[in-house]
Amino acid sequence: MARGELRIYLGAAPGVGKTYTMLEEAHRRAGRGTDLVVGLVETHGRAHTAAMLDGLEVLPRRTLRHRGSAFTEMDVDALLARKPQVAVVDELAHTNVPGSRNGKRWQDVQELLDAGISVLTTVNVQHLESLNDVVAQITGVEQRETVPDAVVRAAEQVELVDMTPEALRRRMAHGNIYQPEKIDAALGNYFRTGNLTALRELALLWLADKVDDQLGKYRADHGIDTTWEARERVVVALTGGPEGDTLIRRAARIADRSKGADLMAVHVARNDGLAGADPAELARQRVLVESLGGTYHQVLGVDVPRALLEFARAVNGTQIVLGASSRGRVAQLFSAGVGVTTTALSGSIDVHLVTHERAGKGRRARRPPAALSRSRRIAGFLVVLLGLPLLTALLRLGSGFSLAADILLLLAAVVAVALIGGLWPALLAAVAGSMLLNWFFTPPVGEFTIAQGENLLALVVFVVVAVAVSWVVDTAARKTRQAAQAGAEAQTLATVAGSVLRGERPLTALLERLRETLGLDAVTVLDRGAVVAEVGHPVCTSPAEADAEVVADENLVVLLKGKPLQASDRRIVEAFAAQATVALRQERLSAEAAAARPLAEADRLRTALLAAVSHDLRTPLASAKAAVAGLRSADVHFDEHDRAELLETADESIDRLIGLVTNLLDMSRLQAGALGVAPIDVGAEEIVPRALDDLGPAGHTVRVHIPDDLPYLHADPGLLERVLVNLTANALRHSPPGDPPVITASALGESVEIRVIDRGPGIPADRWDHVFLPFQRWGDRDNHTGVGLGLALSRGLTEAMGGDLTPEETPGGGLTMIVRLPAAPAR
C-alpha cells in the first residue's frame, strides 16, 4: 500500500489565511471528483472560514472528558475506517486531550499517511521545534505546542501563505481574526509590526532552506554538477597562513551583500597532512569563520585547485575567495599558482583574488624544529674542534697503527659527535676527519694527494659511512621528538573527549536506563530518520511505529515503545533525550578517534624502528670494518680460505645494513599508509630456523619445539623473522649459562602463538609496558644489556601484521614473550 502525501500550508502568524487557503484547495480537489473528508477544521468563530466548509463532507468529532470537562478531538478511528483519498486536518502542532489515540495531532496525521490517506494540514512558523526559542525571544511568548521539523520537512509540498504585517494588522482591526475584546491587546503585544516582520522573515528563510534541500536532491538525482546560482554561497580558501583573517572578513562582507547567503571556509590538506599549514592558525581561523556565521570544512587532495573546485561545485558554491599568491616572481615563472589555475578552471563560479601583506613576497620557509637542543649542538662542535686534533695527535704518536685502524678510530669519533651534537657537527667532523686522514695518514703524508687507489676508496667509504650514520642519528632523534609531541596531543584530545561522558557505550547505557525507568519494551533513537541506537524489542524504524516520540534536537528523535507517554513523564524523557544527544556526539567522537588510531600506530612503529637503528647498526658495521681492516693489514697474511671468510663476513654485514635502510624506507611508506607488508601463508618451521641462523653460533643453542600439525601463519615472513631475531637475542642475553632459551609454537583458536621463553631474572609485571618504549635502558645500563630497543621494534612490526606481542612470566622465573598472529585458513 502506497503511503499518502502530505501538503502543509505554512504561515508566519495566526490569521494570514492558512485554513482558508487549505479549504480552497479542498474544494478544488472535491470538484475534480477526489474522495475528500474534513477530519477537523478549527474556524475560531471566523464566518468566512466556516462558510468554506459548506459542500464538503465533515467527519463528526469524538468527545472526550478530562478533569470534569468535555472536549472534542478528531476521530482518528472513524477516519481510518472511512479511508478517503484525502483528509483535511487543521493545526498540525495541536496537543490532543489526554486519552486520545495519540498525544499530538501530527502523530495522528502520520497514522493517516501510513494508511495511504493523503493529508492537507496547516502550521504556523512559531510551532516549529527548531524555532521555538527564537520565537519566544522575539515575541516574549513561549509556544508549548510544537511539531518536529523533520515532520514538516518530510512533506511532499509546503506552501507559504503570506501576508504583509500591515495587511494582517488591518484584518485584526476589522475583527476578522480575534473577537473584538481581544483586538487591542493583540495589536499591542503579539501582533506588533516588528514581531510580525520578524516572524515573516523566519517563515521565508525556513521555507528557503526547505526549497534548497529539494533543489539539492533534484541535482543529485539527475547527476547535475554545474553551479546553479539559486542562492549565493561564498567559499573562502584557507592555507593556514596569516592572510586567512583578511580573506575570511572579505568573504563575509561579500556574503552579507546577499541576504541568506552562506559562508563556507575550506582548507585543502595534501596527502602528507597539514603540509605548509599551521594547525593552531587554522583552528583560530575556524573560530573566526563560525563567529561570522559560516562553516569550516577540510578536504584532502593532491591537486589543490581541483580539490577546491570539486568542493565548491559539490556545495553549489557561486563565488570563491582566494588570497593572491605569496610566491615570488621567479617561482611564478615555473608554476601558475593556485589562484591562476583555479580561475582558469572555475567555469561559471566567480573567483576573487584578494591582495594581502604577503602577496608576491615569497613564502616563508617553515624550519623544522631542531632534533637536539642548542647546548647539545654546541657541545658537538666543540668536540670536533678539540677532540679531532687531539685524536690525530695521539694517533701520530702511536705510529704503530695502520691506515685502517686510523680510519676506524676517526669514524668512531664521527659517530660520537653525531650522538652528542646531531647532524651538522657530525658532517663537519666527517669532512674534517677525511682531511686529517688525507694530510697526516695517507701517503704521501703532508699533502692533499693520494698515491694509491685503495686509500682513495677507503676515504670515500669513510665519508659516506660517516654522513649516513650522522643522518640516521639525527633523523631518529627528530622523529622521536615529533612522535612524543603527537602522542601528547592525542592524549590531550582523549582527555577532552572523556570529560564529556565516560563509558564504552554511553548512549546504549543511557537508553537502557530510560527503558528500565519507565518500564518500556524498547527505546530507539533516530537521526535524520535512520536508526542509530536501540535497546529492547521491537525496534521502531519510524515515529508511526512508536507509542511516543520525543524530539532531542532538529535531527535526533527518541521513540518509545511499550505504553503511551504520560504527561508527567515527558519532562523526564526530554532530559534523557538531551543527554542522548550528548552521548551520541561522544560516541561519534570515539568512532573518529578509532579511525585515527591506525595513524597513531603507524607513527609509533616508525618511531620504534628509527630508535632501533643505532642499536642494530653497531654489529654489522663493526663486523664489516673488522673484516676490511684484517684484509688490509700488512702485518697478517691470510690464505684464500681466510680471505673468502672475511669477505663473506663483510658481505653479510653490508646486507644487514641494506636491510636497515630498507626498513627505513618501509617506515616512510607506513607513514604514508603504503607500507609493503605482504602477509602470506607460511609455516613457523620455516621462519624460526632462519631467525636462529641470523643470530650466528649463539642461535644454534636455542631449543625449538614446533608441532608437526601446527597450522600455517598468515604473516610477512621477513618482518616475522626480524621480530624473532630481536626476541631471541634478548632471551639469549638474559638466559643463565647452561639454560638457553626455548621457542615453542601452538595453535589457539584462530591464532598461532610463538613463545620465546627464557629463565633469566625476568621483569616485574608492573613494568611490562615500559620495556616496549624506545631507547629504554633498565638501571641506566648500556644498550647491550637493556631490553627496550628490540622489543619496541618487535611489537610495532607484529601489530603491523595484524597480531600482538605480549609478555608473560615464565613459571619458575624468567620472561616469556608471546607473538600472536592470525592462523591461515584451513586448506
PDB file of N, CA and C in Angstrom, residues 297-381:
ATOM      1  N   HIS A 297      35.310  23.666   6.726  1.00  0.00           N
ATOM      2  CA  HIS A 297      35.417  22.336   6.130  1.00  0.00           C
ATOM      3  C   HIS A 297      36.881  22.067   5.789  1.00  0.00           C
ATOM      4  N   GLN A 298      37.242  20.796   5.760  1.00  0.00           N
ATOM      5  CA  GLN A 298      38.592  20.395   5.372  1.00  0.00           C
ATOM      6  C   GLN A 298      38.497  19.191   4.460  1.00  0.00           C
ATOM      7  N   VAL A 299      39.193  19.252   3.340  1.00  0.00           N
ATOM      8  CA  VAL A 299      39.170  18.172   2.363  1.00  0.00           C
ATOM      9  C   VAL A 299      40.610  17.792   2.027  1.00  0.00           C
ATOM     10  N   LEU A 300      40.779  16.568   1.533  1.00  0.00           N
ATOM     11  CA  LEU A 300      42.087  16.077   1.120  1.00  0.00           C
ATOM     12  C   LEU A 300      42.196  16.128  -0.391  1.00  0.00           C
ATOM     13  N   GLY A 301      43.378  16.455  -0.868  1.00  0.00           N
ATOM     14  CA  GLY A 301      43.567  16.485  -2.310  1.00  0.00           C
ATOM     15  C   GLY A 301      45.016  16.697  -2.673  1.00  0.00           C
ATOM     16  N   VAL A 302      45.452  16.045  -3.750  1.00  0.00           N
ATOM     17  CA  VAL A 302      46.817  16.238  -4.243  1.00  0.00           C
ATOM     18  C   VAL A 302      46.890  17.527  -5.043  1.00  0.00           C
ATOM     19  N   ASP A 303      45.901  17.748  -5.900  1.00  0.00           N
ATOM     20  CA  ASP A 303      45.823  18.956  -6.724  1.00  0.00           C
ATOM     21  C   ASP A 303      44.914  19.949  -6.017  1.00  0.00           C
ATOM     22  N   VAL A 304      45.500  20.987  -5.426  1.00  0.00           N
ATOM     23  CA  VAL A 304      44.721  21.920  -4.605  1.00  0.00           C
ATOM     24  C   VAL A 304      43.642  22.643  -5.410  1.00  0.00           C
ATOM     25  N   PRO A 305      43.940  23.229  -6.583  1.00  0.00           N
ATOM     26  CA  PRO A 305      42.874  23.914  -7.334  1.00  0.00           C
ATOM     27  C   PRO A 305      41.700  22.999  -7.682  1.00  0.00           C
ATOM     28  N   ARG A 306      41.987  21.782  -8.122  1.00  0.00           N
ATOM     29  CA  ARG A 306      40.892  20.878  -8.494  1.00  0.00           C
ATOM     30  C   ARG A 306      40.091  20.438  -7.263  1.00  0.00           C
ATOM     31  N   ALA A 307      40.780  20.176  -6.153  1.00  0.00           N
ATOM     32  CA  ALA A 307      40.068  19.801  -4.932  1.00  0.00           C
ATOM     33  C   ALA A 307      39.184  20.943  -4.452  1.00  0.00           C
ATOM     34  N   LEU A 308      39.677  22.165  -4.556  1.00  0.00           N
ATOM     35  CA  LEU A 308      38.894  23.329  -4.148  1.00  0.00           C
ATOM     36  C   LEU A 308      37.653  23.491  -5.019  1.00  0.00           C
ATOM     37  N   LEU A 309      37.811  23.326  -6.330  1.00  0.00           N
ATOM     38  CA  LEU A 309      36.666  23.472  -7.239  1.00  0.00           C
ATOM     39  C   LEU A 309      35.675  22.324  -7.079  1.00  0.00           C
ATOM     40  N   GLU A 310      36.168  21.112  -6.818  1.00  0.00           N
ATOM     41  CA  GLU A 310      35.256  19.995  -6.574  1.00  0.00           C
ATOM     42  C   GLU A 310      34.400  20.257  -5.347  1.00  0.00           C
ATOM     43  N   PHE A 311      35.000  20.795  -4.296  1.00  0.00           N
ATOM     44  CA  PHE A 311      34.221  21.131  -3.097  1.00  0.00           C
ATOM     45  C   PHE A 311      33.201  22.218  -3.411  1.00  0.00           C
ATOM     46  N   ALA A 312      33.623  23.260  -4.113  1.00  0.00           N
ATOM     47  CA  ALA A 312      32.717  24.371  -4.417  1.00  0.00           C
ATOM     48  C   ALA A 312      31.530  23.900  -5.246  1.00  0.00           C
ATOM     49  N   ARG A 313      31.782  23.034  -6.224  1.00  0.00           N
ATOM     50  CA  ARG A 313      30.673  22.539  -7.052  1.00  0.00           C
ATOM     51  C   ARG A 313      29.774  21.597  -6.263  1.00  0.00           C
ATOM     52  N   ALA A 314      30.359  20.836  -5.327  1.00  0.00           N
ATOM     53  CA  ALA A 314      29.551  19.913  -4.535  1.00  0.00           C
ATOM     54  C   ALA A 314      28.568  20.653  -3.644  1.00  0.00           C
ATOM     55  N   VAL A 315      28.953  21.826  -3.135  1.00  0.00           N
ATOM     56  CA  VAL A 315      28.068  22.601  -2.258  1.00  0.00           C
ATOM     57  C   VAL A 315      27.311  23.669  -3.037  1.00  0.00           C
ATOM     58  N   ASN A 316      27.414  23.626  -4.393  1.00  0.00           N
ATOM     59  CA  ASN A 316      26.738  24.597  -5.260  1.00  0.00           C
ATOM     60  C   ASN A 316      27.232  26.017  -4.963  1.00  0.00           C
ATOM     61  N   GLY A 317      28.536  26.147  -4.762  1.00  0.00           N
ATOM     62  CA  GLY A 317      29.117  27.457  -4.492  1.00  0.00           C
ATOM     63  C   GLY A 317      29.054  28.358  -5.705  1.00  0.00           C
ATOM     64  N   THR A 318      28.851  29.633  -5.461  1.00  0.00           N
ATOM     65  CA  THR A 318      28.748  30.604  -6.555  1.00  0.00           C
ATOM     66  C   THR A 318      29.959  31.517  -6.646  1.00  0.00           C
ATOM     67  N   GLN A 319      30.690  31.689  -5.528  1.00  0.00           N
ATOM     68  CA  GLN A 319      31.860  32.553  -5.531  1.00  0.00           C
ATOM     69  C   GLN A 319      32.961  31.913  -4.689  1.00  0.00           C
ATOM     70  N   ILE A 320      34.207  32.093  -5.121  1.00  0.00           N
ATOM     71  CA  ILE A 320      35.372  31.603  -4.393  1.00  0.00           C
ATOM     72  C   ILE A 320      36.277  32.787  -4.094  1.00  0.00           C
ATOM     73  N   VAL A 321      36.714  32.881  -2.849  1.00  0.00           N
ATOM     74  CA  VAL A 321      37.635  33.941  -2.435  1.00  0.00           C
ATOM     75  C   VAL A 321      38.988  33.310  -2.147  1.00  0.00           C
ATOM     76  N   LEU A 322      40.012  33.794  -2.861  1.00  0.00           N
ATOM     77  CA  LEU A 322      41.374  33.272  -2.717  1.00  0.00           C
ATOM     78  C   LEU A 322      42.323  34.409  -2.406  1.00  0.00           C
ATOM     79  N   GLY A 323      43.406  34.090  -1.708  1.00  0.00           N
ATOM     80  CA  GLY A 323      44.453  35.070  -1.489  1.00  0.00           C
ATOM     81  C   GLY A 323      45.400  35.108  -2.680  1.00  0.00           C
ATOM     82  N   ALA A 324      45.889  36.313  -2.997  1.00  0.00           N
ATOM     83  CA  ALA A 324      46.882  36.419  -4.062  1.00  0.00           C
ATOM     84  C   ALA A 324      48.122  35.614  -3.687  1.00  0.00           C
ATOM     85  N   SER A 325      48.816  35.099  -4.685  1.00  0.00           N
ATOM     86  CA  SER A 325      49.940  34.213  -4.447  1.00  0.00           C
ATOM     87  C   SER A 325      51.028  34.892  -3.622  1.00  0.00           C
ATOM     88  N   SER A 326      51.530  34.165  -2.614  1.00  0.00           N
ATOM     89  CA  SER A 326      52.630  34.655  -1.788  1.00  0.00           C
ATOM     90  C   SER A 326      53.983  34.334  -2.395  1.00  0.00           C
ATOM     91  N   ARG A 327      54.001  33.586  -3.492  1.00  0.00           N
ATOM     92  CA  ARG A 327      55.264  33.181  -4.079  1.00  0.00           C
ATOM     93  C   ARG A 327      55.924  34.344  -4.807  1.00  0.00           C
ATOM     94  N   GLY A 328      57.230  34.288  -4.874  1.00  0.00           N
ATOM     95  CA  GLY A 328      57.977  35.322  -5.570  1.00  0.00           C
ATOM     96  C   GLY A 328      57.813  35.225  -7.077  1.00  0.00           C
ATOM     97  N   ARG A 329      58.349  36.233  -7.782  1.00  0.00           N
ATOM     98  CA  ARG A 329      58.190  36.271  -9.232  1.00  0.00           C
ATOM     99  C   ARG A 329      58.894  35.108  -9.925  1.00  0.00           C
ATOM    100  N   VAL A 330      60.038  34.717  -9.398  1.00  0.00           N
ATOM    101  CA  VAL A 330      60.776  33.614 -10.021  1.00  0.00           C
ATOM    102  C   VAL A 330      59.961  32.327  -9.938  1.00  0.00           C
ATOM    103  N   ALA A 331      59.363  32.071  -8.779  1.00  0.00           N
ATOM    104  CA  ALA A 331      58.563  30.856  -8.622  1.00  0.00           C
ATOM    105  C   ALA A 331      57.351  30.871  -9.541  1.00  0.00           C
ATOM    106  N   GLN A 332      56.776  32.051  -9.788  1.00  0.00           N
ATOM    107  CA  GLN A 332      55.604  32.141 -10.643  1.00  0.00           C
ATOM    108  C   GLN A 332      55.940  31.871 -12.104  1.00  0.00           C
ATOM    109  N   LEU A 333      57.199  32.011 -12.474  1.00  0.00           N
ATOM    110  CA  LEU A 333      57.587  31.699 -13.845  1.00  0.00           C
ATOM    111  C   LEU A 333      57.478  30.212 -14.143  1.00  0.00           C
ATOM    112  N   PHE A 334      57.685  29.383 -13.114  1.00  0.00           N
ATOM    113  CA  PHE A 334      57.686  27.931 -13.308  1.00  0.00           C
ATOM    114  C   PHE A 334      56.317  27.305 -13.044  1.00  0.00           C
ATOM    115  N   SER A 335      55.454  27.978 -12.300  1.00  0.00           N
ATOM    116  CA  SER A 335      54.127  27.438 -11.994  1.00  0.00           C
ATOM    117  C   SER A 335      53.135  28.575 -11.881  1.00  0.00           C
ATOM    118  N   ALA A 336      51.944  28.366 -12.472  1.00  0.00           N
ATOM    119  CA  ALA A 336      50.947  29.439 -12.472  1.00  0.00           C
ATOM    120  C   ALA A 336      50.430  29.759 -11.084  1.00  0.00           C
ATOM    121  N   GLY A 337      50.409  28.794 -10.195  1.00  0.00           N
ATOM    122  CA  GLY A 337      49.912  29.034  -8.847  1.00  0.00           C
ATOM    123  C   GLY A 337      48.463  28.625  -8.700  1.00  0.00           C
ATOM    124  N   VAL A 338      48.030  28.497  -7.436  1.00  0.00           N
ATOM    125  CA  VAL A 338      46.677  28.041  -7.137  1.00  0.00           C
ATOM    126  C   VAL A 338      45.638  29.022  -7.641  1.00  0.00           C
ATOM    127  N   GLY A 339      45.852  30.321  -7.405  1.00  0.00           N
ATOM    128  CA  GLY A 339      44.860  31.322  -7.793  1.00  0.00           C
ATOM    129  C   GLY A 339      44.606  31.360  -9.277  1.00  0.00           C
ATOM    130  N   VAL A 340      45.669  31.402 -10.062  1.00  0.00           N
ATOM    131  CA  VAL A 340      45.527  31.481 -11.520  1.00  0.00           C
ATOM    132  C   VAL A 340      44.902  30.201 -12.063  1.00  0.00           C
ATOM    133  N   THR A 341      45.357  29.043 -11.555  1.00  0.00           N
ATOM    134  CA  THR A 341      44.804  27.766 -12.028  1.00  0.00           C
ATOM    135  C   THR A 341      43.333  27.630 -11.670  1.00  0.00           C
ATOM    136  N   THR A 342      42.969  28.026 -10.458  1.00  0.00           N
ATOM    137  CA  THR A 342      41.568  27.951 -10.042  1.00  0.00           C
ATOM    138  C   THR A 342      40.703  28.837 -10.915  1.00  0.00           C
ATOM    139  N   THR A 343      41.177  30.036 -11.218  1.00  0.00           N
ATOM    140  CA  THR A 343      40.412  30.951 -12.074  1.00  0.00           C
ATOM    141  C   THR A 343      40.211  30.358 -13.465  1.00  0.00           C
ATOM    142  N   ALA A 344      41.253  29.723 -13.991  1.00  0.00           N
ATOM    143  CA  ALA A 344      41.154  29.158 -15.343  1.00  0.00           C
ATOM    144  C   ALA A 344      40.178  27.994 -15.407  1.00  0.00           C
ATOM    145  N   LEU A 345      40.038  27.236 -14.310  1.00  0.00           N
ATOM    146  CA  LEU A 345      39.183  26.050 -14.309  1.00  0.00           C
ATOM    147  C   LEU A 345      37.829  26.282 -13.671  1.00  0.00           C
ATOM    148  N   SER A 346      37.555  27.497 -13.216  1.00  0.00           N
ATOM    149  CA  SER A 346      36.358  27.740 -12.389  1.00  0.00           C
ATOM    150  C   SER A 346      35.054  27.669 -13.163  1.00  0.00           C
ATOM    151  N   GLY A 347      35.090  27.921 -14.469  1.00  0.00           N
ATOM    152  CA  GLY A 347      33.841  27.889 -15.231  1.00  0.00           C
ATOM    153  C   GLY A 347      32.899  29.004 -14.818  1.00  0.00           C
ATOM    154  N   SER A 348      31.682  28.641 -14.380  1.00  0.00           N
ATOM    155  CA  SER A 348      30.665  29.638 -14.038  1.00  0.00           C
ATOM    156  C   SER A 348      30.822  30.198 -12.628  1.00  0.00           C
ATOM    157  N   ILE A 349      31.770  29.696 -11.842  1.00  0.00           N
ATOM    158  CA  ILE A 349      31.976  30.174 -10.481  1.00  0.00           C
ATOM    159  C   ILE A 349      32.876  31.403 -10.511  1.00  0.00           C
ATOM    160  N   ASP A 350      32.429  32.488  -9.878  1.00  0.00           N
ATOM    161  CA  ASP A 350      33.239  33.698  -9.796  1.00  0.00           C
ATOM    162  C   ASP A 350      34.382  33.492  -8.810  1.00  0.00           C
ATOM    163  N   VAL A 351      35.574  33.985  -9.172  1.00  0.00           N
ATOM    164  CA  VAL A 351      36.758  33.856  -8.322  1.00  0.00           C
ATOM    165  C   VAL A 351      37.273  35.250  -7.983  1.00  0.00           C
ATOM    166  N   HIS A 352      37.457  35.515  -6.688  1.00  0.00           N
ATOM    167  CA  HIS A 352      38.001  36.787  -6.213  1.00  0.00           C
ATOM    168  C   HIS A 352      39.415  36.543  -5.699  1.00  0.00           C
ATOM    169  N   LEU A 353      40.407  37.203  -6.288  1.00  0.00           N
ATOM    170  CA  LEU A 353      41.783  37.149  -5.795  1.00  0.00           C
ATOM    171  C   LEU A 353      42.016  38.389  -4.938  1.00  0.00           C
ATOM    172  N   VAL A 354      42.243  38.179  -3.655  1.00  0.00           N
ATOM    173  CA  VAL A 354      42.354  39.275  -2.690  1.00  0.00           C
ATOM    174  C   VAL A 354      43.822  39.483  -2.348  1.00  0.00           C
ATOM    175  N   THR A 355      44.299  40.707  -2.447  1.00  0.00           N
ATOM    176  CA  THR A 355      45.672  41.012  -2.076  1.00  0.00           C
ATOM    177  C   THR A 355      45.811  41.087  -0.561  1.00  0.00           C
ATOM    178  N   HIS A 356      47.058  40.902  -0.107  1.00  0.00           N
ATOM    179  CA  HIS A 356      47.343  40.961   1.327  1.00  0.00           C
ATOM    180  C   HIS A 356      48.807  41.315   1.495  1.00  0.00           C
ATOM    181  N   GLU A 357      49.251  41.436   2.735  1.00  0.00           N
ATOM    182  CA  GLU A 357      50.590  41.934   3.009  1.00  0.00           C
ATOM    183  C   GLU A 357      51.681  41.019   2.460  1.00  0.00           C
ATOM    184  N   ARG A 358      51.410  39.706   2.424  1.00  0.00           N
ATOM    185  CA  ARG A 358      52.434  38.754   1.999  1.00  0.00           C
ATOM    186  C   ARG A 358      52.418  38.486   0.501  1.00  0.00           C
ATOM    187  N   ALA A 359      51.489  39.089  -0.232  1.00  0.00           N
ATOM    188  CA  ALA A 359      51.353  38.807  -1.660  1.00  0.00           C
ATOM    189  C   ALA A 359      52.636  39.159  -2.401  1.00  0.00           C
ATOM    190  N   GLY A 360      53.156  38.205  -3.168  1.00  0.00           N
ATOM    191  CA  GLY A 360      54.322  38.427  -4.006  1.00  0.00           C
ATOM    192  C   GLY A 360      55.650  38.533  -3.294  1.00  0.00           C
ATOM    193  N   LYS A 361      55.680  38.323  -1.997  1.00  0.00           N
ATOM    194  CA  LYS A 361      56.923  38.481  -1.234  1.00  0.00           C
ATOM    195  C   LYS A 361      57.643  37.169  -0.993  1.00  0.00           C
ATOM    196  N   GLY A 362      57.117  36.105  -1.542  1.00  0.00           N
ATOM    197  CA  GLY A 362      57.754  34.803  -1.342  1.00  0.00           C
ATOM    198  C   GLY A 362      57.285  34.157  -0.069  1.00  0.00           C
ATOM    199  N   ARG A 363      57.284  32.863  -0.107  1.00  0.00           N
ATOM    200  CA  ARG A 363      56.836  32.113   1.060  1.00  0.00           C
ATOM    201  C   ARG A 363      57.926  32.055   2.109  1.00  0.00           C
ATOM    202  N   ARG A 364      57.494  32.100   3.324  1.00  0.00           N
ATOM    203  CA  ARG A 364      58.435  31.928   4.415  1.00  0.00           C
ATOM    204  C   ARG A 364      58.584  30.450   4.712  1.00  0.00           C
ATOM    205  N   ALA A 365      59.781  29.965   4.512  1.00  0.00           N
ATOM    206  CA  ALA A 365      60.007  28.540   4.769  1.00  0.00           C
ATOM    207  C   ALA A 365      59.879  28.250   6.255  1.00  0.00           C
ATOM    208  N   ARG A 366      59.129  27.228   6.553  1.00  0.00           N
ATOM    209  CA  ARG A 366      58.952  26.843   7.950  1.00  0.00           C
ATOM    210  C   ARG A 366      60.057  25.872   8.334  1.00  0.00           C
ATOM    211  N   ARG A 367      60.956  26.337   9.172  1.00  0.00           N
ATOM    212  CA  ARG A 367      62.062  25.488   9.585  1.00  0.00           C
ATOM    213  C   ARG A 367      61.568  24.433  10.553  1.00  0.00           C
ATOM    214  N   PRO A 368      61.953  23.173  10.314  1.00  0.00           N
ATOM    215  CA  PRO A 368      61.541  22.133  11.262  1.00  0.00           C
ATOM    216  C   PRO A 368      62.253  22.337  12.584  1.00  0.00           C
ATOM    217  N   PRO A 369      61.637  21.924  13.679  1.00  0.00           N
ATOM    218  CA  PRO A 369      62.282  22.077  14.974  1.00  0.00           C
ATOM    219  C   PRO A 369      63.554  21.253  15.044  1.00  0.00           C
ATOM    220  N   ALA A 370      64.563  21.794  15.748  1.00  0.00           N
ATOM    221  CA  ALA A 370      65.835  21.099  15.870  1.00  0.00           C
ATOM    222  C   ALA A 370      65.644  19.804  16.626  1.00  0.00           C
ATOM    223  N   ALA A 371      66.363  18.757  16.152  1.00  0.00           N
ATOM    224  CA  ALA A 371      66.237  17.465  16.809  1.00  0.00           C
ATOM    225  C   ALA A 371      66.860  17.478  18.196  1.00  0.00           C
ATOM    226  N   LEU A 372      67.972  18.253  18.375  1.00  0.00           N
ATOM    227  CA  LEU A 372      68.664  18.309  19.647  1.00  0.00           C
ATOM    228  C   LEU A 372      68.714  19.747  20.131  1.00  0.00           C
ATOM    229  N   SER A 373      68.965  19.911  21.401  1.00  0.00           N
ATOM    230  CA  SER A 373      68.998  21.243  21.989  1.00  0.00           C
ATOM    231  C   SER A 373      70.222  22.018  21.496  1.00  0.00           C
ATOM    232  N   ARG A 374      70.185  23.314  21.699  1.00  0.00           N
ATOM    233  CA  ARG A 374      71.282  24.179  21.256  1.00  0.00           C
ATOM    234  C   ARG A 374      72.574  23.834  21.991  1.00  0.00           C
ATOM    235  N   SER A 375      72.468  23.542  23.274  1.00  0.00           N
ATOM    236  CA  SER A 375      73.664  23.199  24.046  1.00  0.00           C
ATOM    237  C   SER A 375      74.299  21.908  23.531  1.00  0.00           C
ATOM    238  N   ARG A 376      73.452  20.928  23.120  1.00  0.00           N
ATOM    239  CA  ARG A 376      74.000  19.691  22.566  1.00  0.00           C
ATOM    240  C   ARG A 376      74.743  19.970  21.263  1.00  0.00           C
ATOM    241  N   ARG A 377      74.206  20.821  20.425  1.00  0.00           N
ATOM    242  CA  ARG A 377      74.864  21.125  19.162  1.00  0.00           C
ATOM    243  C   ARG A 377      76.191  21.856  19.384  1.00  0.00           C
ATOM    244  N   ILE A 378      76.197  22.790  20.337  1.00  0.00           N
ATOM    245  CA  ILE A 378      77.446  23.496  20.647  1.00  0.00           C
ATOM    246  C   ILE A 378      78.493  22.509  21.160  1.00  0.00           C
ATOM    247  N   ALA A 379      78.045  21.578  22.022  1.00  0.00           N
ATOM    248  CA  ALA A 379      78.977  20.569  22.531  1.00  0.00           C
ATOM    249  C   ALA A 379      79.551  19.729  21.396  1.00  0.00           C
ATOM    250  N   GLY A 380      78.712  19.425  20.411  1.00  0.00           N
ATOM    251  CA  GLY A 380      79.190  18.649  19.269  1.00  0.00           C
ATOM    252  C   GLY A 380      80.268  19.383  18.488  1.00  0.00           C
ATOM    253  N   PHE A 381      80.055  20.685  18.237  1.00  0.00           N
ATOM    254  CA  PHE A 381      81.068  21.463  17.523  1.00  0.00           C
ATOM    255  C   PHE A 381      82.367  21.551  18.330  1.00  0.00           C
TER     256      PHE A 381
END
